[in-house]
PDB file of N, CA and C in Angstrom:
ATOM      1  N   MET A  27      77.227 177.327 -91.924  1.00 42.00           N
ATOM      2  CA  MET A  27      78.004 177.049 -93.119  1.00 42.00           C
ATOM      3  C   MET A  27      77.704 178.079 -94.210  1.00 42.00           C
ATOM      4  N   HIS A  28      76.422 178.441 -94.346  1.00 51.00           N
ATOM      5  CA  HIS A  28      76.052 179.413 -95.371  1.00 51.00           C
ATOM      6  C   HIS A  28      76.725 180.761 -95.114  1.00 51.00           C
ATOM      7  N   LYS A  29      76.784 181.186 -93.840  1.00 56.00           N
ATOM      8  CA  LYS A  29      77.448 182.448 -93.500  1.00 56.00           C
ATOM      9  C   LYS A  29      78.928 182.397 -93.859  1.00 56.00           C
ATOM     10  N   GLU A  30      79.565 181.256 -93.603  1.00 54.00           N
ATOM     11  CA  GLU A  30      80.981 181.102 -93.941  1.00 54.00           C
ATOM     12  C   GLU A  30      81.184 181.242 -95.445  1.00 54.00           C
ATOM     13  N   PHE A  31      80.289 180.651 -96.233  1.00 51.00           N
ATOM     14  CA  PHE A  31      80.401 180.742 -97.687  1.00 51.00           C
ATOM     15  C   PHE A  31      80.241 182.183 -98.159  1.00 51.00           C
ATOM     16  N   LEU A  32      79.276 182.897 -97.594  1.00 57.00           N
ATOM     17  CA  LEU A  32      78.999 184.260 -98.039  1.00 57.00           C
ATOM     18  C   LEU A  32      80.191 185.186 -97.877  1.00 57.00           C
ATOM     19  N   LYS A  33      81.006 184.986 -96.848  1.00 60.00           N
ATOM     20  CA  LYS A  33      82.130 185.906 -96.660  1.00 60.00           C
ATOM     21  C   LYS A  33      83.230 185.690 -97.703  1.00 60.00           C
ATOM     22  N   PHE A  34      83.166 184.594 -98.470  1.00 60.00           N
ATOM     23  CA  PHE A  34      84.156 184.360 -99.515  1.00 60.00           C
ATOM     24  C   PHE A  34      83.642 184.705-100.906  1.00 60.00           C
ATOM     25  N   GLN A  35      82.417 185.226-101.020  1.00 67.00           N
ATOM     26  CA  GLN A  35      81.916 185.626-102.324  1.00 67.00           C
ATOM     27  C   GLN A  35      82.690 186.852-102.802  1.00 67.00           C
ATOM     28  N   LEU A  36      82.910 186.910-104.090  1.00 66.00           N
ATOM     29  CA  LEU A  36      83.705 187.998-104.655  1.00 66.00           C
ATOM     30  C   LEU A  36      82.839 189.190-105.018  1.00 66.00           C
ATOM     31  N   SER A  37      83.398 190.366-104.837  1.00 68.00           N
ATOM     32  CA  SER A  37      82.717 191.578-105.260  1.00 68.00           C
ATOM     33  C   SER A  37      82.819 191.696-106.778  1.00 68.00           C
ATOM     34  N   LYS A  38      82.014 192.570-107.346  1.00 63.00           N
ATOM     35  CA  LYS A  38      82.046 192.790-108.792  1.00 63.00           C
ATOM     36  C   LYS A  38      83.434 193.268-109.227  1.00 63.00           C
ATOM     37  N   ASP A  39      84.064 194.117-108.428  1.00 68.00           N
ATOM     38  CA  ASP A  39      85.401 194.618-108.758  1.00 68.00           C
ATOM     39  C   ASP A  39      86.418 193.486-108.839  1.00 68.00           C
ATOM     40  N   LYS A  40      86.372 192.557-107.871  1.00 67.00           N
ATOM     41  CA  LYS A  40      87.309 191.429-107.880  1.00 67.00           C
ATOM     42  C   LYS A  40      87.049 190.521-109.076  1.00 67.00           C
ATOM     43  N   MET A  41      85.785 190.316-109.423  1.00 63.00           N
ATOM     44  CA  MET A  41      85.464 189.480-110.581  1.00 63.00           C
ATOM     45  C   MET A  41      86.022 190.115-111.857  1.00 63.00           C
ATOM     46  N   ASN A  42      85.928 191.436-111.963  1.00 62.00           N
ATOM     47  CA  ASN A  42      86.446 192.129-113.136  1.00 62.00           C
ATOM     48  C   ASN A  42      87.965 192.047-113.222  1.00 62.00           C
ATOM     49  N   GLU A  43      88.640 191.901-112.079  1.00 62.00           N
ATOM     50  CA  GLU A  43      90.098 191.797-112.063  1.00 62.00           C
ATOM     51  C   GLU A  43      90.592 190.459-112.602  1.00 62.00           C
ATOM     52  N   LEU A  44      89.746 189.450-112.572  1.00 56.00           N
ATOM     53  CA  LEU A  44      90.196 188.108-112.929  1.00 56.00           C
ATOM     54  C   LEU A  44      90.752 188.027-114.343  1.00 56.00           C
ATOM     55  N   LYS A  45      89.950 188.336-115.335  1.00 59.00           N
ATOM     56  CA  LYS A  45      90.400 188.338-116.729  1.00 59.00           C
ATOM     57  C   LYS A  45      91.293 187.141-117.047  1.00 59.00           C
ATOM     58  N   GLY A  46      90.826 185.955-116.755  1.00 62.00           N
ATOM     59  CA  GLY A  46      91.595 184.755-117.069  1.00 62.00           C
ATOM     60  C   GLY A  46      92.552 184.315-115.986  1.00 62.00           C
ATOM     61  N   GLY A  47      92.628 185.030-114.916  1.00 71.00           N
ATOM     62  CA  GLY A  47      93.521 184.671-113.822  1.00 71.00           C
ATOM     63  C   GLY A  47      92.859 183.695-112.873  1.00 71.00           C
ATOM     64  N   ALA A  48      93.261 183.730-111.644  1.00 81.00           N
ATOM     65  CA  ALA A  48      92.705 182.841-110.631  1.00 81.00           C
ATOM     66  C   ALA A  48      92.533 183.602-109.324  1.00 81.00           C
ATOM     67  N   VAL A  49      91.746 183.027-108.444  1.00 86.00           N
ATOM     68  CA  VAL A  49      91.469 183.629-107.148  1.00 86.00           C
ATOM     69  C   VAL A  49      92.200 182.832-106.074  1.00 86.00           C
ATOM     70  N   TYR A  50      92.845 183.533-105.164  1.00 89.00           N
ATOM     71  CA  TYR A  50      93.592 182.894-104.082  1.00 89.00           C
ATOM     72  C   TYR A  50      93.103 183.420-102.745  1.00 89.00           C
ATOM     73  N   ALA A  51      93.030 182.543-101.779  1.00 89.00           N
ATOM     74  CA  ALA A  51      92.714 182.921-100.402  1.00 89.00           C
ATOM     75  C   ALA A  51      94.043 183.035 -99.667  1.00 89.00           C
ATOM     76  N   CYS A  52      94.311 184.194 -99.098  1.00 90.00           N
ATOM     77  CA  CYS A  52      95.602 184.445 -98.447  1.00 90.00           C
ATOM     78  C   CYS A  52      95.386 184.921 -97.017  1.00 90.00           C
ATOM     79  N   LYS A  53      96.416 184.710 -96.190  1.00 90.00           N
ATOM     80  CA  LYS A  53      96.391 185.249 -94.831  1.00 90.00           C
ATOM     81  C   LYS A  53      97.809 185.553 -94.380  1.00 90.00           C
ATOM     82  N   CYS A  54      97.916 186.564 -93.542  1.00 92.00           N
ATOM     83  CA  CYS A  54      99.199 186.922 -92.941  1.00 92.00           C
ATOM     84  C   CYS A  54      99.457 185.991 -91.761  1.00 92.00           C
ATOM     85  N   SER A  55     100.724 185.734 -91.475  1.00 90.00           N
ATOM     86  CA  SER A  55     101.075 184.801 -90.399  1.00 90.00           C
ATOM     87  C   SER A  55     100.645 185.289 -89.021  1.00 90.00           C
ATOM     88  N   ASN A  56     100.509 186.595 -88.856  1.00 90.00           N
ATOM     89  CA  ASN A  56     100.150 187.143 -87.544  1.00 90.00           C
ATOM     90  C   ASN A  56      98.653 187.400 -87.399  1.00 90.00           C
ATOM     91  N   SER A  57      97.846 186.846 -88.300  1.00 88.00           N
ATOM     92  CA  SER A  57      96.418 187.116 -88.292  1.00 88.00           C
ATOM     93  C   SER A  57      95.629 185.858 -88.647  1.00 88.00           C
ATOM     94  N   THR A  58      94.370 185.843 -88.250  1.00 89.00           N
ATOM     95  CA  THR A  58      93.481 184.754 -88.650  1.00 89.00           C
ATOM     96  C   THR A  58      92.567 185.192 -89.782  1.00 89.00           C
ATOM     97  N   GLU A  59      92.649 186.470 -90.176  1.00 90.00           N
ATOM     98  CA  GLU A  59      91.790 186.997 -91.231  1.00 90.00           C
ATOM     99  C   GLU A  59      92.260 186.502 -92.595  1.00 90.00           C
ATOM    100  N   ILE A  60      91.325 186.019 -93.388  1.00 90.00           N
ATOM    101  CA  ILE A  60      91.618 185.544 -94.744  1.00 90.00           C
ATOM    102  C   ILE A  60      91.102 186.588 -95.720  1.00 90.00           C
ATOM    103  N   PHE A  61      91.898 186.920 -96.732  1.00 89.00           N
ATOM    104  CA  PHE A  61      91.457 187.867 -97.743  1.00 89.00           C
ATOM    105  C   PHE A  61      91.649 187.268 -99.127  1.00 89.00           C
ATOM    106  N   VAL A  62      90.899 187.773-100.088  1.00 90.00           N
ATOM    107  CA  VAL A  62      90.882 187.236-101.447  1.00 90.00           C
ATOM    108  C   VAL A  62      91.753 188.093-102.349  1.00 90.00           C
ATOM    109  N   VAL A  63      92.602 187.426-103.135  1.00 89.00           N
ATOM    110  CA  VAL A  63      93.475 188.102-104.093  1.00 89.00           C
ATOM    111  C   VAL A  63      93.229 187.480-105.462  1.00 89.00           C
ATOM    112  N   ALA A  64      93.039 188.307-106.479  1.00 85.00           N
ATOM    113  CA  ALA A  64      92.873 187.823-107.852  1.00 85.00           C
ATOM    114  C   ALA A  64      94.142 188.141-108.632  1.00 85.00           C
ATOM    115  N   GLN A  65      94.828 187.112-109.102  1.00 85.00           N
ATOM    116  CA  GLN A  65      96.079 187.273-109.845  1.00 85.00           C
ATOM    117  C   GLN A  65      96.199 186.173-110.891  1.00 85.00           C
ATOM    118  N   ASP A  66      97.151 186.312-111.804  1.00 82.00           N
ATOM    119  CA  ASP A  66      97.381 185.301-112.832  1.00 82.00           C
ATOM    120  C   ASP A  66      98.139 184.094-112.295  1.00 82.00           C
ATOM    121  N   THR A  67      98.999 184.298-111.302  1.00 80.00           N
ATOM    122  CA  THR A  67      99.840 183.214-110.790  1.00 80.00           C
ATOM    123  C   THR A  67      99.872 183.241-109.265  1.00 80.00           C
ATOM    124  N   VAL A  68     100.319 182.135-108.679  1.00 80.00           N
ATOM    125  CA  VAL A  68     100.483 182.087-107.223  1.00 80.00           C
ATOM    126  C   VAL A  68     101.526 183.111-106.792  1.00 80.00           C
ATOM    127  N   ALA A  69     102.604 183.226-107.566  1.00 84.00           N
ATOM    128  CA  ALA A  69     103.654 184.193-107.232  1.00 84.00           C
ATOM    129  C   ALA A  69     103.093 185.615-107.212  1.00 84.00           C
ATOM    130  N   GLY A  70     102.236 185.927-108.164  1.00 86.00           N
ATOM    131  CA  GLY A  70     101.607 187.245-108.194  1.00 86.00           C
ATOM    132  C   GLY A  70     100.709 187.467-106.990  1.00 86.00           C
ATOM    133  N   ALA A  71      99.975 186.425-106.606  1.00 84.00           N
ATOM    134  CA  ALA A  71      99.093 186.518-105.438  1.00 84.00           C
ATOM    135  C   ALA A  71      99.905 186.721-104.170  1.00 84.00           C
ATOM    136  N   VAL A  72     100.986 185.959-104.025  1.00 86.00           N
ATOM    137  CA  VAL A  72     101.842 186.095-102.845  1.00 86.00           C
ATOM    138  C   VAL A  72     102.463 187.487-102.807  1.00 86.00           C
ATOM    139  N   GLY A  73     102.905 187.984-103.958  1.00 89.00           N
ATOM    140  CA  GLY A  73     103.491 189.327-104.022  1.00 89.00           C
ATOM    141  C   GLY A  73     102.513 190.394-103.572  1.00 89.00           C
ATOM    142  N   GLU A  74     101.275 190.294-104.046  1.00 89.00           N
ATOM    143  CA  GLU A  74     100.260 191.274-103.643  1.00 89.00           C
ATOM    144  C   GLU A  74      99.925 191.127-102.160  1.00 89.00           C
ATOM    145  N   ALA A  75      99.820 189.888-101.700  1.00 89.00           N
ATOM    146  CA  ALA A  75      99.506 189.643-100.292  1.00 89.00           C
ATOM    147  C   ALA A  75     100.625 190.145 -99.385  1.00 89.00           C
ATOM    148  N   MET A  76     101.871 190.025 -99.817  1.00 91.00           N
ATOM    149  CA  MET A  76     103.001 190.508 -99.010  1.00 91.00           C
ATOM    150  C   MET A  76     102.919 192.009 -98.794  1.00 91.00           C
ATOM    151  N   GLN A  77     102.359 192.730 -99.771  1.00 91.00           N
ATOM    152  CA  GLN A  77     102.175 194.169 -99.598  1.00 91.00           C
ATOM    153  C   GLN A  77     101.192 194.448 -98.460  1.00 91.00           C
ATOM    154  N   TRP A  78     100.180 193.596 -98.304  1.00 88.00           N
ATOM    155  CA  TRP A  78      99.197 193.751 -97.235  1.00 88.00           C
ATOM    156  C   TRP A  78      99.787 193.352 -95.889  1.00 88.00           C
ATOM    157  N   CYS A  79     100.650 192.332 -95.896  1.00 90.00           N
ATOM    158  CA  CYS A  79     101.144 191.761 -94.641  1.00 90.00           C
ATOM    159  C   CYS A  79     102.409 192.438 -94.124  1.00 90.00           C
ATOM    160  N   GLY A  80     103.060 193.212 -94.944  1.00 85.00           N
ATOM    161  CA  GLY A  80     104.285 193.876 -94.511  1.00 85.00           C
ATOM    162  C   GLY A  80     105.403 192.889 -94.248  1.00 85.00           C
ATOM    163  N   ASP A  81     106.003 192.961 -93.057  1.00 78.00           N
ATOM    164  CA  ASP A  81     107.141 192.103 -92.711  1.00 78.00           C
ATOM    165  C   ASP A  81     106.733 190.687 -92.317  1.00 78.00           C
ATOM    166  N   ASN A  82     105.453 190.434 -92.158  1.00 79.00           N
ATOM    167  CA  ASN A  82     104.988 189.109 -91.747  1.00 79.00           C
ATOM    168  C   ASN A  82     104.902 188.181 -92.959  1.00 79.00           C
ATOM    169  N   SER A  83     105.115 186.904 -92.732  1.00 89.00           N
ATOM    170  CA  SER A  83     105.027 185.960 -93.842  1.00 89.00           C
ATOM    171  C   SER A  83     103.566 185.795 -94.247  1.00 89.00           C
ATOM    172  N   VAL A  84     103.379 185.286 -95.457  1.00 91.00           N
ATOM    173  CA  VAL A  84     102.042 185.155 -96.021  1.00 91.00           C
ATOM    174  C   VAL A  84     101.858 183.740 -96.552  1.00 91.00           C
ATOM    175  N   GLU A  85     100.623 183.302 -96.562  1.00 88.00           N
ATOM    176  CA  GLU A  85     100.285 181.979 -97.066  1.00 88.00           C
ATOM    177  C   GLU A  85      99.078 182.129 -97.985  1.00 88.00           C
ATOM    178  N   CYS A  86      99.168 181.605 -99.222  1.00 86.00           N
ATOM    179  CA  CYS A  86      98.065 181.683-100.176  1.00 86.00           C
ATOM    180  C   CYS A  86      97.769 180.303-100.751  1.00 86.00           C
ATOM    181  N   VAL A  87      96.493 180.025-100.939  1.00 86.00           N
ATOM    182  CA  VAL A  87      96.055 178.783-101.573  1.00 86.00           C
ATOM    183  C   VAL A  87      94.991 179.135-102.605  1.00 86.00           C
ATOM    184  N   PRO A  88      94.849 178.309-103.656  1.00 84.00           N
ATOM    185  CA  PRO A  88      93.768 178.569-104.617  1.00 84.00           C
ATOM    186  C   PRO A  88      92.439 178.645-103.878  1.00 84.00           C
ATOM    187  N   GLY A  89      91.687 179.691-104.160  1.00 76.00           N
ATOM    188  CA  GLY A  89      90.464 179.933-103.404  1.00 76.00           C
ATOM    189  C   GLY A  89      89.243 179.212-103.920  1.00 76.00           C
ATOM    190  N   PHE A  90      89.174 178.990-105.235  1.00 64.00           N
ATOM    191  CA  PHE A  90      87.948 178.408-105.777  1.00 64.00           C
ATOM    192  C   PHE A  90      88.269 177.466-106.895  1.00 64.00           C
TER     193      PHE A  90
END
């Protein structure tokens, strides 16, 4: 469980991006890999995640 938690810790760069926003855990439909996106809104998080996923659909949930 501790190892699972550690992989979701944010880097200093991601923490600096927050500036009042929120953190979302996102994944592409064709992958099991989860990545962290810091944005002000869910729509912003999905938009950024779509750039990573290309033509595949994306799913984001509040991360923390």
